[in-house]
PDB file of C-alpha atoms and ligand atoms in Angstrom:
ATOM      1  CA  UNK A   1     246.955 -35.126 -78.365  1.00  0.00           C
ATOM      2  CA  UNK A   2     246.201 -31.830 -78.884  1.00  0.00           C
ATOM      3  CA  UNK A   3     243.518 -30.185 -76.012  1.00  0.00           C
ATOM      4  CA  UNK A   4     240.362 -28.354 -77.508  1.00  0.00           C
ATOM      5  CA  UNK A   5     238.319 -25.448 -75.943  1.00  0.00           C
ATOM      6  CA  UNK A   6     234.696 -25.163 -77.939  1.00  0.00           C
ATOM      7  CA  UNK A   7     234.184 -21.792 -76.408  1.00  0.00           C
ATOM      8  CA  UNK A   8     237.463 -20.171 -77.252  1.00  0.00           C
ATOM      9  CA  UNK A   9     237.474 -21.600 -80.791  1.00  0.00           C
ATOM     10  CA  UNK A  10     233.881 -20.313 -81.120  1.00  0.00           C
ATOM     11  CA  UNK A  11     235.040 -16.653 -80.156  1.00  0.00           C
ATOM     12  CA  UNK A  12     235.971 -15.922 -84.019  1.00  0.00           C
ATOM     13  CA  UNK A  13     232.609 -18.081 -85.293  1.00  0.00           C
ATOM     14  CA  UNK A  14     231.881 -15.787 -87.840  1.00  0.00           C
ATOM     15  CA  UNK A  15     235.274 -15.505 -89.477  1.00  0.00           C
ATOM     16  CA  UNK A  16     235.634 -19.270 -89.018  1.00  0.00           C
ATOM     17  CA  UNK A  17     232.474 -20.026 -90.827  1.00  0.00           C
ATOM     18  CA  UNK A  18     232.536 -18.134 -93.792  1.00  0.00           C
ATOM     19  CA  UNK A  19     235.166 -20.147 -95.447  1.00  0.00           C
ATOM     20  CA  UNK A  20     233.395 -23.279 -94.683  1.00  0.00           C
ATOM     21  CA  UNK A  21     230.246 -21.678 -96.585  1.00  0.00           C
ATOM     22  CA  UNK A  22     232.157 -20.759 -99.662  1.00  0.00           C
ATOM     23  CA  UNK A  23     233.723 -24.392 -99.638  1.00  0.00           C
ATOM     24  CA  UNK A  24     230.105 -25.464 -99.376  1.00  0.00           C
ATOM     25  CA  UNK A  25     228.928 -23.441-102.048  1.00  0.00           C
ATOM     26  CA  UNK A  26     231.379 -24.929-104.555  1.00  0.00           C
ATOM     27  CA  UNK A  27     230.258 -28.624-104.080  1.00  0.00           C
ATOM     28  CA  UNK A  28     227.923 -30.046-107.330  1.00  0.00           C
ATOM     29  CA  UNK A  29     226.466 -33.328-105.163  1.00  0.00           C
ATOM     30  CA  UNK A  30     222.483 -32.537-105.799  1.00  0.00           C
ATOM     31  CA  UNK A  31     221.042 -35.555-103.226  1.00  0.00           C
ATOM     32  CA  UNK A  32     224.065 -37.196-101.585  1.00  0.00           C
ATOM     33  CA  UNK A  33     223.678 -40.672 -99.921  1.00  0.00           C
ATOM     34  CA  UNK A  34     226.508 -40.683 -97.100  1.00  0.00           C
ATOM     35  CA  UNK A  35     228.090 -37.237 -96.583  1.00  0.00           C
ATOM     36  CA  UNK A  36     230.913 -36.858 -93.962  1.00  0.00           C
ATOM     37  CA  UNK A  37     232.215 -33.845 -91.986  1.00  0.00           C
ATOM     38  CA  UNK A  38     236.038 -35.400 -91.239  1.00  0.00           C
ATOM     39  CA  UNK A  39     237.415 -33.120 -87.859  1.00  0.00           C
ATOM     40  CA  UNK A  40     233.617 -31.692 -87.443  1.00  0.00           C
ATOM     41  CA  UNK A  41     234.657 -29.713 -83.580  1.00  0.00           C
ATOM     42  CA  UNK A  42     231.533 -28.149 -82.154  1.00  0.00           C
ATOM     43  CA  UNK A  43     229.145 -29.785 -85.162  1.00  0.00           C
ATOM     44  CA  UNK A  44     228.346 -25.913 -85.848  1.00  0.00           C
ATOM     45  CA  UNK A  45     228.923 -26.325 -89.845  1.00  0.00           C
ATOM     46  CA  UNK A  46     227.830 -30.305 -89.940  1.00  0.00           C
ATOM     47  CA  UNK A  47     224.411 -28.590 -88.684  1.00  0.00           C
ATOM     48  CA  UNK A  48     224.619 -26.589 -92.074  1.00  0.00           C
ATOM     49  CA  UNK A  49     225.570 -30.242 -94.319  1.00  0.00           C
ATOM     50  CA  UNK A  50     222.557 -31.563 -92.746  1.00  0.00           C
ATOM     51  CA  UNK A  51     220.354 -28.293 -93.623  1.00  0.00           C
ATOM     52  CA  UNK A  52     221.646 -28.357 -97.270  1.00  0.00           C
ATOM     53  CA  UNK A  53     220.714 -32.319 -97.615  1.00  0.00           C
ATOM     54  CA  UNK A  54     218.139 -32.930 -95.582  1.00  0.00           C
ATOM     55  CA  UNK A  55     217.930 -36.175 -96.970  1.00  0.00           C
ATOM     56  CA  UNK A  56     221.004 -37.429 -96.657  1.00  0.00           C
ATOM     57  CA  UNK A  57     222.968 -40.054 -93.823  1.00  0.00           C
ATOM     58  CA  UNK A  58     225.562 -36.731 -92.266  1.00  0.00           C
ATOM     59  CA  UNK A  59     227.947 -38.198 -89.671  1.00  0.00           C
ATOM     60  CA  UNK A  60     230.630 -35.910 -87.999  1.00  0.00           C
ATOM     61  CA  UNK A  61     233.224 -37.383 -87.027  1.00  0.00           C
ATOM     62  CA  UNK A  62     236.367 -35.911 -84.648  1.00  0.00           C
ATOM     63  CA  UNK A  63     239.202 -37.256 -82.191  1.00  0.00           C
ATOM     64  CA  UNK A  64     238.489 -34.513 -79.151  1.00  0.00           C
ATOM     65  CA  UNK A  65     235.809 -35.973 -76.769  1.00  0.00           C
ATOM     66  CA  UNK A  66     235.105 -31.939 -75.638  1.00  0.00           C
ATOM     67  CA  UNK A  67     234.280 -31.110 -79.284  1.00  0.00           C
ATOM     68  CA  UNK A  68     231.684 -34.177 -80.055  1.00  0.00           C
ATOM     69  CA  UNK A  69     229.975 -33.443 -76.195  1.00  0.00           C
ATOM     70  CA  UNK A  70     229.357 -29.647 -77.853  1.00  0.00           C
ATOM     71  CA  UNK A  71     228.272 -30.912 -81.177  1.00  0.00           C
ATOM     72  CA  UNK A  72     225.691 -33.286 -79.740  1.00  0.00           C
ATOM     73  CA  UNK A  73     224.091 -31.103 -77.256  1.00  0.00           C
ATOM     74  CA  UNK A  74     223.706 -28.544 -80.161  1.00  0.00           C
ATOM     75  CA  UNK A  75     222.931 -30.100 -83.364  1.00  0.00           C
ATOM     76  CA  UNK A  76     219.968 -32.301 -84.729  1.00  0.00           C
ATOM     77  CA  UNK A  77     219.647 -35.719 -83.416  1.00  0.00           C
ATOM     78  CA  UNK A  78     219.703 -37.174 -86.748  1.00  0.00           C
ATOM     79  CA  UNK A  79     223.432 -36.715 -87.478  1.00  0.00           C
ATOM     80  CA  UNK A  80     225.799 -39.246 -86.148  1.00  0.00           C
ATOM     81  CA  UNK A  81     228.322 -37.678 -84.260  1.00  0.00           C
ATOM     82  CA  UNK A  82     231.305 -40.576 -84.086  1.00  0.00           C
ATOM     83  CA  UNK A  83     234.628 -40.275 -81.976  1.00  0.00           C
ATOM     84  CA  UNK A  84     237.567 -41.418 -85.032  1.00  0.00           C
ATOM     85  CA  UNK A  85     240.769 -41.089 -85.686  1.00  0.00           C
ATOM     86  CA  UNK A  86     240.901 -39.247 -88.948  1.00  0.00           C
ATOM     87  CA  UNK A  87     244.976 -40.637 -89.564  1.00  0.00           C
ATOM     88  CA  UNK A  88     243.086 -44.311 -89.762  1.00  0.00           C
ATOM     89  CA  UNK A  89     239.452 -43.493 -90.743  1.00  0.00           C
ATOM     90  CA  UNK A  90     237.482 -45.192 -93.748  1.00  0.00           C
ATOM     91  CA  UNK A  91     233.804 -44.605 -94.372  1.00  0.00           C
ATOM     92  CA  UNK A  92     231.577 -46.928 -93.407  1.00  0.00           C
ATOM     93  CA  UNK A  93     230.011 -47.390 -96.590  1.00  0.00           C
ATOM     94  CA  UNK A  94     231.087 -45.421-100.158  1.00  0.00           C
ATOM     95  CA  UNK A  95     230.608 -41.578 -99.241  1.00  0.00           C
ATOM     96  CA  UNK A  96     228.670 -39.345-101.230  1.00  0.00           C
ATOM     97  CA  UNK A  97     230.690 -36.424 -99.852  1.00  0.00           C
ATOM     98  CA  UNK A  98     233.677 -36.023 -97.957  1.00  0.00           C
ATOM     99  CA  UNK A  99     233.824 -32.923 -96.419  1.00  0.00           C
ATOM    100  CA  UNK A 100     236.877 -31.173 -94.177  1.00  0.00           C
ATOM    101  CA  UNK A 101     236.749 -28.065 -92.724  1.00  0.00           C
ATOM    102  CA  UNK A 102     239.691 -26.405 -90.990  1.00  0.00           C
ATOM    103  CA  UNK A 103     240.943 -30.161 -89.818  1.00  0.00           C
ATOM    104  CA  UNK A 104     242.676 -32.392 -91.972  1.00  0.00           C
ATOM    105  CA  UNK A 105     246.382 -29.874 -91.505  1.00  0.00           C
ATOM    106  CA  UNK A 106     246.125 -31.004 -88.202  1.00  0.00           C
ATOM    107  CA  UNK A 107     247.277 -34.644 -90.040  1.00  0.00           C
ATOM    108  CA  UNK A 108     250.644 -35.161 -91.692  1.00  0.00           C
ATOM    109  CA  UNK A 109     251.624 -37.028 -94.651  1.00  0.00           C
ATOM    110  CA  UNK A 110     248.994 -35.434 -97.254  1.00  0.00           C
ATOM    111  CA  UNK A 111     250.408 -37.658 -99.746  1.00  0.00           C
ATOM    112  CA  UNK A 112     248.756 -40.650 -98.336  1.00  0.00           C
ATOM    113  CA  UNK A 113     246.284 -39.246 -97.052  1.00  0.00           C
ATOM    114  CA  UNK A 114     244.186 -37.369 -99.361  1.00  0.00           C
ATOM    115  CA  UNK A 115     244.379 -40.307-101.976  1.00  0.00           C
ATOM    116  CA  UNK A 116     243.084 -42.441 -99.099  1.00  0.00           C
ATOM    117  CA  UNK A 117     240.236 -40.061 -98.970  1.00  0.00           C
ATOM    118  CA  UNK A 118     239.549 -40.338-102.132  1.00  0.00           C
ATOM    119  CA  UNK A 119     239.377 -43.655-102.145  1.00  0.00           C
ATOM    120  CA  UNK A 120     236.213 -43.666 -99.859  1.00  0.00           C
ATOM    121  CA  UNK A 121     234.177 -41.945-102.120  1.00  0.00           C
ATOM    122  CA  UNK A 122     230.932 -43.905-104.000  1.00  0.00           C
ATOM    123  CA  UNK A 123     231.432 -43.163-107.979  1.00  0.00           C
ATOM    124  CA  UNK A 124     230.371 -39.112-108.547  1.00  0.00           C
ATOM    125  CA  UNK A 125     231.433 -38.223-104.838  1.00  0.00           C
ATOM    126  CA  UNK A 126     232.977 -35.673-103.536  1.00  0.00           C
ATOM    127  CA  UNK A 127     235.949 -34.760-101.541  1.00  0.00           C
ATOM    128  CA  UNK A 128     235.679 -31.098-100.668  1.00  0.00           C
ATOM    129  CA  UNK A 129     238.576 -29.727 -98.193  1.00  0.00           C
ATOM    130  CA  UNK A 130     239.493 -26.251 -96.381  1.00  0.00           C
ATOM    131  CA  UNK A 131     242.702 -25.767 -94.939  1.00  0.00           C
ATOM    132  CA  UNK A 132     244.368 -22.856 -93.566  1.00  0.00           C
ATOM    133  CA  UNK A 133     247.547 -21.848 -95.632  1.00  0.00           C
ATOM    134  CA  UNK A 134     248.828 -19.074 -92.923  1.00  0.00           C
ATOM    135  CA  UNK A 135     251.701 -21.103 -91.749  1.00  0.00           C
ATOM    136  CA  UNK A 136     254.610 -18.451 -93.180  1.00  0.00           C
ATOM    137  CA  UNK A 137     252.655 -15.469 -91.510  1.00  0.00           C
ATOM    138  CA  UNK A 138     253.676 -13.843 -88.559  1.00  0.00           C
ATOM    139  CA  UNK A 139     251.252 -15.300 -86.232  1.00  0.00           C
ATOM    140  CA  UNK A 140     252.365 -18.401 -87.071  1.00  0.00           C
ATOM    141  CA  UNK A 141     256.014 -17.847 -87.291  1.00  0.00           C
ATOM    142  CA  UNK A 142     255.776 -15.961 -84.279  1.00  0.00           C
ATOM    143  CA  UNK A 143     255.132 -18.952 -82.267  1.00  0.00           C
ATOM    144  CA  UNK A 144     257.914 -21.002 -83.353  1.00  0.00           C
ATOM    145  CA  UNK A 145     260.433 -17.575 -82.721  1.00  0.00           C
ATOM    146  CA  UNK A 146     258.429 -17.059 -78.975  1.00  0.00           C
ATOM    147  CA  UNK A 147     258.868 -21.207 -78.160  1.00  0.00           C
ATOM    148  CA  UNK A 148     262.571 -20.487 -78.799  1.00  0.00           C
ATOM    149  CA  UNK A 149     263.205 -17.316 -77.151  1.00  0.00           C
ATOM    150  CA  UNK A 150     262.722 -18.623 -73.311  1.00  0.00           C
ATOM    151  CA  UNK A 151     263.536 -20.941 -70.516  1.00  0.00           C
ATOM    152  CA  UNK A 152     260.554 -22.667 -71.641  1.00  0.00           C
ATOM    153  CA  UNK A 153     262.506 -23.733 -75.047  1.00  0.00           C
ATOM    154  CA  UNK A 154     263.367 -27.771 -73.806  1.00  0.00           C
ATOM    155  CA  UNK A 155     259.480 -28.407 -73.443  1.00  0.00           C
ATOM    156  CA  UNK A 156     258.557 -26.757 -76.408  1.00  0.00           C
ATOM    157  CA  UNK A 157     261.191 -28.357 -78.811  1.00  0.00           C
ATOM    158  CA  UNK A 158     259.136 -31.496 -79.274  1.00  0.00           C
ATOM    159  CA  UNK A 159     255.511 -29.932 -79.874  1.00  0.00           C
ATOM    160  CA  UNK A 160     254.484 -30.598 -83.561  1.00  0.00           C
ATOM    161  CA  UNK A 161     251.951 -28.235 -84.268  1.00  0.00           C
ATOM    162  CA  UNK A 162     249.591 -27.438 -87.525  1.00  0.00           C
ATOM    163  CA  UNK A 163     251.461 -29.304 -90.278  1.00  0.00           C
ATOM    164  CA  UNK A 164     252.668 -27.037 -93.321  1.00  0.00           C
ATOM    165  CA  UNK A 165     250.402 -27.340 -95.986  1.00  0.00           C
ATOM    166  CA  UNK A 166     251.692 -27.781 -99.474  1.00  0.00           C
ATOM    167  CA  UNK A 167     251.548 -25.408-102.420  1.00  0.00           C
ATOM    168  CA  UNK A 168     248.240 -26.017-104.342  1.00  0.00           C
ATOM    169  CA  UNK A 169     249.828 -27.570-107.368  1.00  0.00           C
ATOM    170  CA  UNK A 170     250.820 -30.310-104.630  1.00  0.00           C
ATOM    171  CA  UNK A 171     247.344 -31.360-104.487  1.00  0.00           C
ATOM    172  CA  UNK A 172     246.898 -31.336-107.555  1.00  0.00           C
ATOM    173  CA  UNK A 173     249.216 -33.584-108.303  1.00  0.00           C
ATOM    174  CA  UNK A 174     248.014 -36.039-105.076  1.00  0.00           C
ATOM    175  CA  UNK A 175     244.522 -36.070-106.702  1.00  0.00           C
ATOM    176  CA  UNK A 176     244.018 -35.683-110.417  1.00  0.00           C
ATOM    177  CA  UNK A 177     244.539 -39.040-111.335  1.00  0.00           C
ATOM    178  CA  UNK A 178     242.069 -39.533-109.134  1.00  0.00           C
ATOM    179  CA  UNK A 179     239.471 -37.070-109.959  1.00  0.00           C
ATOM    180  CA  UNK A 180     236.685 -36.569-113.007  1.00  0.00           C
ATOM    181  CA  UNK A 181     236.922 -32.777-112.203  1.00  0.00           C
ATOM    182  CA  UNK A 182     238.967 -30.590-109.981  1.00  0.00           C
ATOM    183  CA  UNK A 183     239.024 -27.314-108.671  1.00  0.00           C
ATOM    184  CA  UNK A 184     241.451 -25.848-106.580  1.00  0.00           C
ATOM    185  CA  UNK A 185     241.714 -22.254-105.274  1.00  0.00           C
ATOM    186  CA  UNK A 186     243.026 -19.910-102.524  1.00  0.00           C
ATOM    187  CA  UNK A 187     241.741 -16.728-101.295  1.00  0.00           C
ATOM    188  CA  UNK A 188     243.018 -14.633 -98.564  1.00  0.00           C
ATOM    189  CA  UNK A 189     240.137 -13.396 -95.884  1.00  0.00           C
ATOM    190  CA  UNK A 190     241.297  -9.814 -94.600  1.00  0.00           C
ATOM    191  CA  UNK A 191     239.945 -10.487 -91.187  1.00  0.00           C
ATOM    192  CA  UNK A 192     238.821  -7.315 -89.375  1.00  0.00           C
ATOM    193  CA  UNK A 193     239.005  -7.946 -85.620  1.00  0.00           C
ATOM    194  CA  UNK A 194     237.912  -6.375 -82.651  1.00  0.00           C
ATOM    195  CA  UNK A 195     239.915  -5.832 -79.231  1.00  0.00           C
ATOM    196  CA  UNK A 196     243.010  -6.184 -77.704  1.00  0.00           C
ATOM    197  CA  UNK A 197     245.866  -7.879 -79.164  1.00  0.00           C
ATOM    198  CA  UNK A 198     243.451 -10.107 -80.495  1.00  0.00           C
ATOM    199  CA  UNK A 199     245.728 -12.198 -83.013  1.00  0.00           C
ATOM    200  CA  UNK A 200     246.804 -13.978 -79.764  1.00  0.00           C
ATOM    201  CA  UNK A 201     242.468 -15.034 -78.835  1.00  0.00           C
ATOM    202  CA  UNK A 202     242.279 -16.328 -82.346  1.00  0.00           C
ATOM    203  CA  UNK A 203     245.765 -18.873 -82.000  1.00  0.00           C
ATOM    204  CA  UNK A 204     244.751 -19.685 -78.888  1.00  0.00           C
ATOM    205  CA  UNK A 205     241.556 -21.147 -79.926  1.00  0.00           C
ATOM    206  CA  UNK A 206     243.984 -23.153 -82.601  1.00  0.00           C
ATOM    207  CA  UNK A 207     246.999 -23.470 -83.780  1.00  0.00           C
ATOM    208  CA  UNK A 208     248.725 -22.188 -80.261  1.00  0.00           C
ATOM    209  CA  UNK A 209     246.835 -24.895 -78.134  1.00  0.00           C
ATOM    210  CA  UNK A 210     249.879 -27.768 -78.595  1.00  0.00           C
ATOM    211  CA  UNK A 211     252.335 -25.055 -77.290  1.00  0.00           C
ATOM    212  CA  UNK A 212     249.921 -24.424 -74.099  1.00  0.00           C
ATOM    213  CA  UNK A 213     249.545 -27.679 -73.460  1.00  0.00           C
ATOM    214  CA  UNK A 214     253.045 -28.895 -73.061  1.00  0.00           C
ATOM    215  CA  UNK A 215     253.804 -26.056 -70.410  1.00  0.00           C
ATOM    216  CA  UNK A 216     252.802 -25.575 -66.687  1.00  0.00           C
ATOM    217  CA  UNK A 217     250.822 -22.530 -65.208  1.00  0.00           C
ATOM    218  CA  UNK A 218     254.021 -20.686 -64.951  1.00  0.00           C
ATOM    219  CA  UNK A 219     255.755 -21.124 -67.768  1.00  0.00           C
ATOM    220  CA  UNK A 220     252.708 -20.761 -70.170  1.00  0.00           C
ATOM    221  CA  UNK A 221     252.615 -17.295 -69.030  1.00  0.00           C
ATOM    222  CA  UNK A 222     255.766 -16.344 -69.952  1.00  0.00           C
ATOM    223  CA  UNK A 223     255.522 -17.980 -73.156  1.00  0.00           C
ATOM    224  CA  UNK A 224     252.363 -16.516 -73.800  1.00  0.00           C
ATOM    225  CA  UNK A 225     253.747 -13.302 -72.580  1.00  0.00           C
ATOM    226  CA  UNK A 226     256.580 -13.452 -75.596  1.00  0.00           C
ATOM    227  CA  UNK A 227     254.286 -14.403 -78.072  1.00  0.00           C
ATOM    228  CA  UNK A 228     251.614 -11.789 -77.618  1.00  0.00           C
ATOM    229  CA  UNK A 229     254.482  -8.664 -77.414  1.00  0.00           C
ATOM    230  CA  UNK A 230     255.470  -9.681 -80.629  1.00  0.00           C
ATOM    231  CA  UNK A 231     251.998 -10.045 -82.557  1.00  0.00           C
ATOM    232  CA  UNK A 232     251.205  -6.976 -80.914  1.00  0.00           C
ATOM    233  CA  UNK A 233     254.658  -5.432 -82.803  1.00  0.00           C
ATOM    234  CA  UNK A 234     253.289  -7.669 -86.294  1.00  0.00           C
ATOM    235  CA  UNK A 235     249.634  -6.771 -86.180  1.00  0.00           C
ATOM    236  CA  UNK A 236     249.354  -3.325 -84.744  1.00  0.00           C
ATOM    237  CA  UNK A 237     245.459  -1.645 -84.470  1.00  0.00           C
ATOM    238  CA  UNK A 238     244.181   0.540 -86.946  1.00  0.00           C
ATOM    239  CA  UNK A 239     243.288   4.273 -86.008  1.00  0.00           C
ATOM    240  CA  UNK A 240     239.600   3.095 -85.772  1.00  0.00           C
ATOM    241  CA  UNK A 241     241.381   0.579 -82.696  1.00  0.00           C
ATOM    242  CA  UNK A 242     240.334  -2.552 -84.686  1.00  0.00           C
ATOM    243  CA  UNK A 243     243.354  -5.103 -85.964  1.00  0.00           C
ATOM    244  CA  UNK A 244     243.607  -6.416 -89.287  1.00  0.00           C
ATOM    245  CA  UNK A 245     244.623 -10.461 -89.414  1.00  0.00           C
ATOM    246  CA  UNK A 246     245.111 -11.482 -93.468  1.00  0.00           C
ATOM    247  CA  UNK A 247     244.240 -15.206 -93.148  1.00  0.00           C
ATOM    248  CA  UNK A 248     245.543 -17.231 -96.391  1.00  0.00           C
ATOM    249  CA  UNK A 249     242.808 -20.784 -97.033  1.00  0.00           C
ATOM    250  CA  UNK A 250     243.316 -23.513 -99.607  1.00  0.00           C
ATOM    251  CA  UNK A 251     240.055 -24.735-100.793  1.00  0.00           C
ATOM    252  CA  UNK A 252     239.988 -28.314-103.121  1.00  0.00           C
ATOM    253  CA  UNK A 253     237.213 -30.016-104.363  1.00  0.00           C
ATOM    254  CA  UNK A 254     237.420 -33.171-106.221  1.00  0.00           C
ATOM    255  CA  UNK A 255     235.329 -35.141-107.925  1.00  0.00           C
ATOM    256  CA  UNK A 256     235.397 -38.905-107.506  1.00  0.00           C
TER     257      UNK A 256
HETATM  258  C1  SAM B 301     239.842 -26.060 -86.059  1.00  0.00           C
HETATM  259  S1  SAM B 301     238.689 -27.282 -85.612  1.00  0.00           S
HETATM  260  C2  SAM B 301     237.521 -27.229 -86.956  1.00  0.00           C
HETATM  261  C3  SAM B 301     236.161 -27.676 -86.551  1.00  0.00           C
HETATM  262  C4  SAM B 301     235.058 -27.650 -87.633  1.00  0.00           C
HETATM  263  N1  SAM B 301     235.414 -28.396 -88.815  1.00  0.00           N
HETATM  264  C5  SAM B 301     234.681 -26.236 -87.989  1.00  0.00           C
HETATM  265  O1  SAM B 301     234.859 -25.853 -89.144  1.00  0.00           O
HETATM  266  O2  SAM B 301     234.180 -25.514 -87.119  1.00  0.00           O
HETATM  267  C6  SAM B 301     239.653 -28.718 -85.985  1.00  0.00           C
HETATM  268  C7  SAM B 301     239.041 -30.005 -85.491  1.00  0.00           C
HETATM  269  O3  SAM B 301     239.780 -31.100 -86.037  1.00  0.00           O
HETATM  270  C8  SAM B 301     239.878 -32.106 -85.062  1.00  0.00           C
HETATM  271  N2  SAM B 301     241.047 -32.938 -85.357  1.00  0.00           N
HETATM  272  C9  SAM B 301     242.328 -32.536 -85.477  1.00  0.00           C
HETATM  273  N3  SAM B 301     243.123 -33.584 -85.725  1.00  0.00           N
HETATM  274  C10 SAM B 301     242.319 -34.683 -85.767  1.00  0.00           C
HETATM  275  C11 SAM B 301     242.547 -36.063 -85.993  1.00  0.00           C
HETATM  276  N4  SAM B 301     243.769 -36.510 -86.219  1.00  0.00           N
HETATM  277  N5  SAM B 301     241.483 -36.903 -85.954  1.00  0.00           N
HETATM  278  C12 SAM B 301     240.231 -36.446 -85.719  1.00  0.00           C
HETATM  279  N6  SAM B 301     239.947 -35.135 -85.505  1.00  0.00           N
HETATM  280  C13 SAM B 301     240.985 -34.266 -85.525  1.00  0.00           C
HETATM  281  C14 SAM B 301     240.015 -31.353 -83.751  1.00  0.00           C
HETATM  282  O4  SAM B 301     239.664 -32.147 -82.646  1.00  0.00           O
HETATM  283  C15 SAM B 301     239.102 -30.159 -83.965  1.00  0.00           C
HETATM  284  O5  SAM B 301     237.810 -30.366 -83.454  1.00  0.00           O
END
């Protein structure tokens, strides 16, 4: 089980949030019943579900007990924040709108799984899902080459990171039987960042954390150590000192 940090996934808030606001932006439901934010971390954007439908049940639901303590010390008391397994969960009752942000390529097995999800939705729902597709960049890659490249290489053989998620047609094909209506798109975010290095803050806060947590003091410093000289070589600063970090996102919404 993969560890969580609120406060260093929170670092990039801004770049992390704006995908989850144009994913928003693209879902019809006018007064959902039951909406549900599936792998909701720090409850920041189940806060905005619950502003855009005041009316409705929200319920965030995620698997790290460090996440949920942040969400419910920050959000509003009426959404339900619910410790769950997202590889098992089913709604409660038919869901108005299933929502994913950044989560569900954390799961494997897509094929089952998204189906599933639709499946939980009342008639007219919505399943509306954000994923990053950034997997065959170099600060992705670059993990797998650094995990290989030291006497930390036996430890880090087993660790199953973010899962590679598919092509878009993929999804298509998982959920248009399913769906009245579908829309599928990607969009690349050129992320402009600030300080040193700093491809290596944003990975830790995600997709680096299974890596780091299957290595003592020692030898998480020397792995870190590889990783970070070659993102530095990958993602060199600009001459105004900031870095640029392309970030690739597959956005689906489907329509129950
Ligand atoms: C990158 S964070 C995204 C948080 C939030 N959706 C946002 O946009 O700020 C991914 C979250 O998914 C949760 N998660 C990953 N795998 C999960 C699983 N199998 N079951 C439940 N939650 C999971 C993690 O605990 C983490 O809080």
């Amino acid at each position: 089980m993969t560890t969580w940090d609120p406060s260093q996934y929170l670092k990039f808030a801004d770049h992390r949030l704006r995908p989850a606001l144009d994913l928003l932006a693209r879902i019809p439901a006018a007064e959902p019943g039951a909406v549900f934010d599936l792998g909701c971390g720090a409850g920041n954007v189940t806060k905005l579900l619950a502003e855009r439908w005041p009316k409705a049940r929200v319920t965030g639901l995620d698997s790290s007990m460090a996440m949920l303590e942040k969400a419910r010390a920050a959000a509003a008391p009426r959404i339900a924040f619910v410790h769950a397994e997202l590889a098992r969960w089913t709604a409660p009752v038919p869901a108005s709108v299933v929502y994913s942000n950044a989560a569900l390529h954390w799961l494997e097995s897509h094929e089952t799984l998204f189906p599933r999800l639709m499946g939980q939705l009342a008639p007219g729902g919505a399943l509306a899902v954000q994923m990053p597709r950034n997997h065959r960049a170099p600060s992705h890659t670059l993990m797998v080459e650094a995990a290989e490249a030291g006497p930390w290489r036996a430890k880090l053989a087993p660790v199953r990171g973010i899962r590679a998620v598919h092509d878009p047609d993929a999804y298509y094909r998982m959920l248009a039987p399913l769906a009245s209506r579908i829309d599928i798109w990607e969009c690349e975010y050129l992320q402009v960042l600030e300080g040193e290095n700093p491809v290596v803050e944003w990975t830790k806060g995600t997709g680096l954390r299974p890596y780091l947590d299957a290595l003592d003091d020692a030898a998480k410093k020397g792995f870190l150590a590889a990783y970070a000289e070659r993102i530095a070589k990958a993602y060199p600063p600009q001459p105004d000192g900031r870095t640029l970090f392309p970030f690739r996102r597959i956005f689906i919404v489907a329509e129950g």
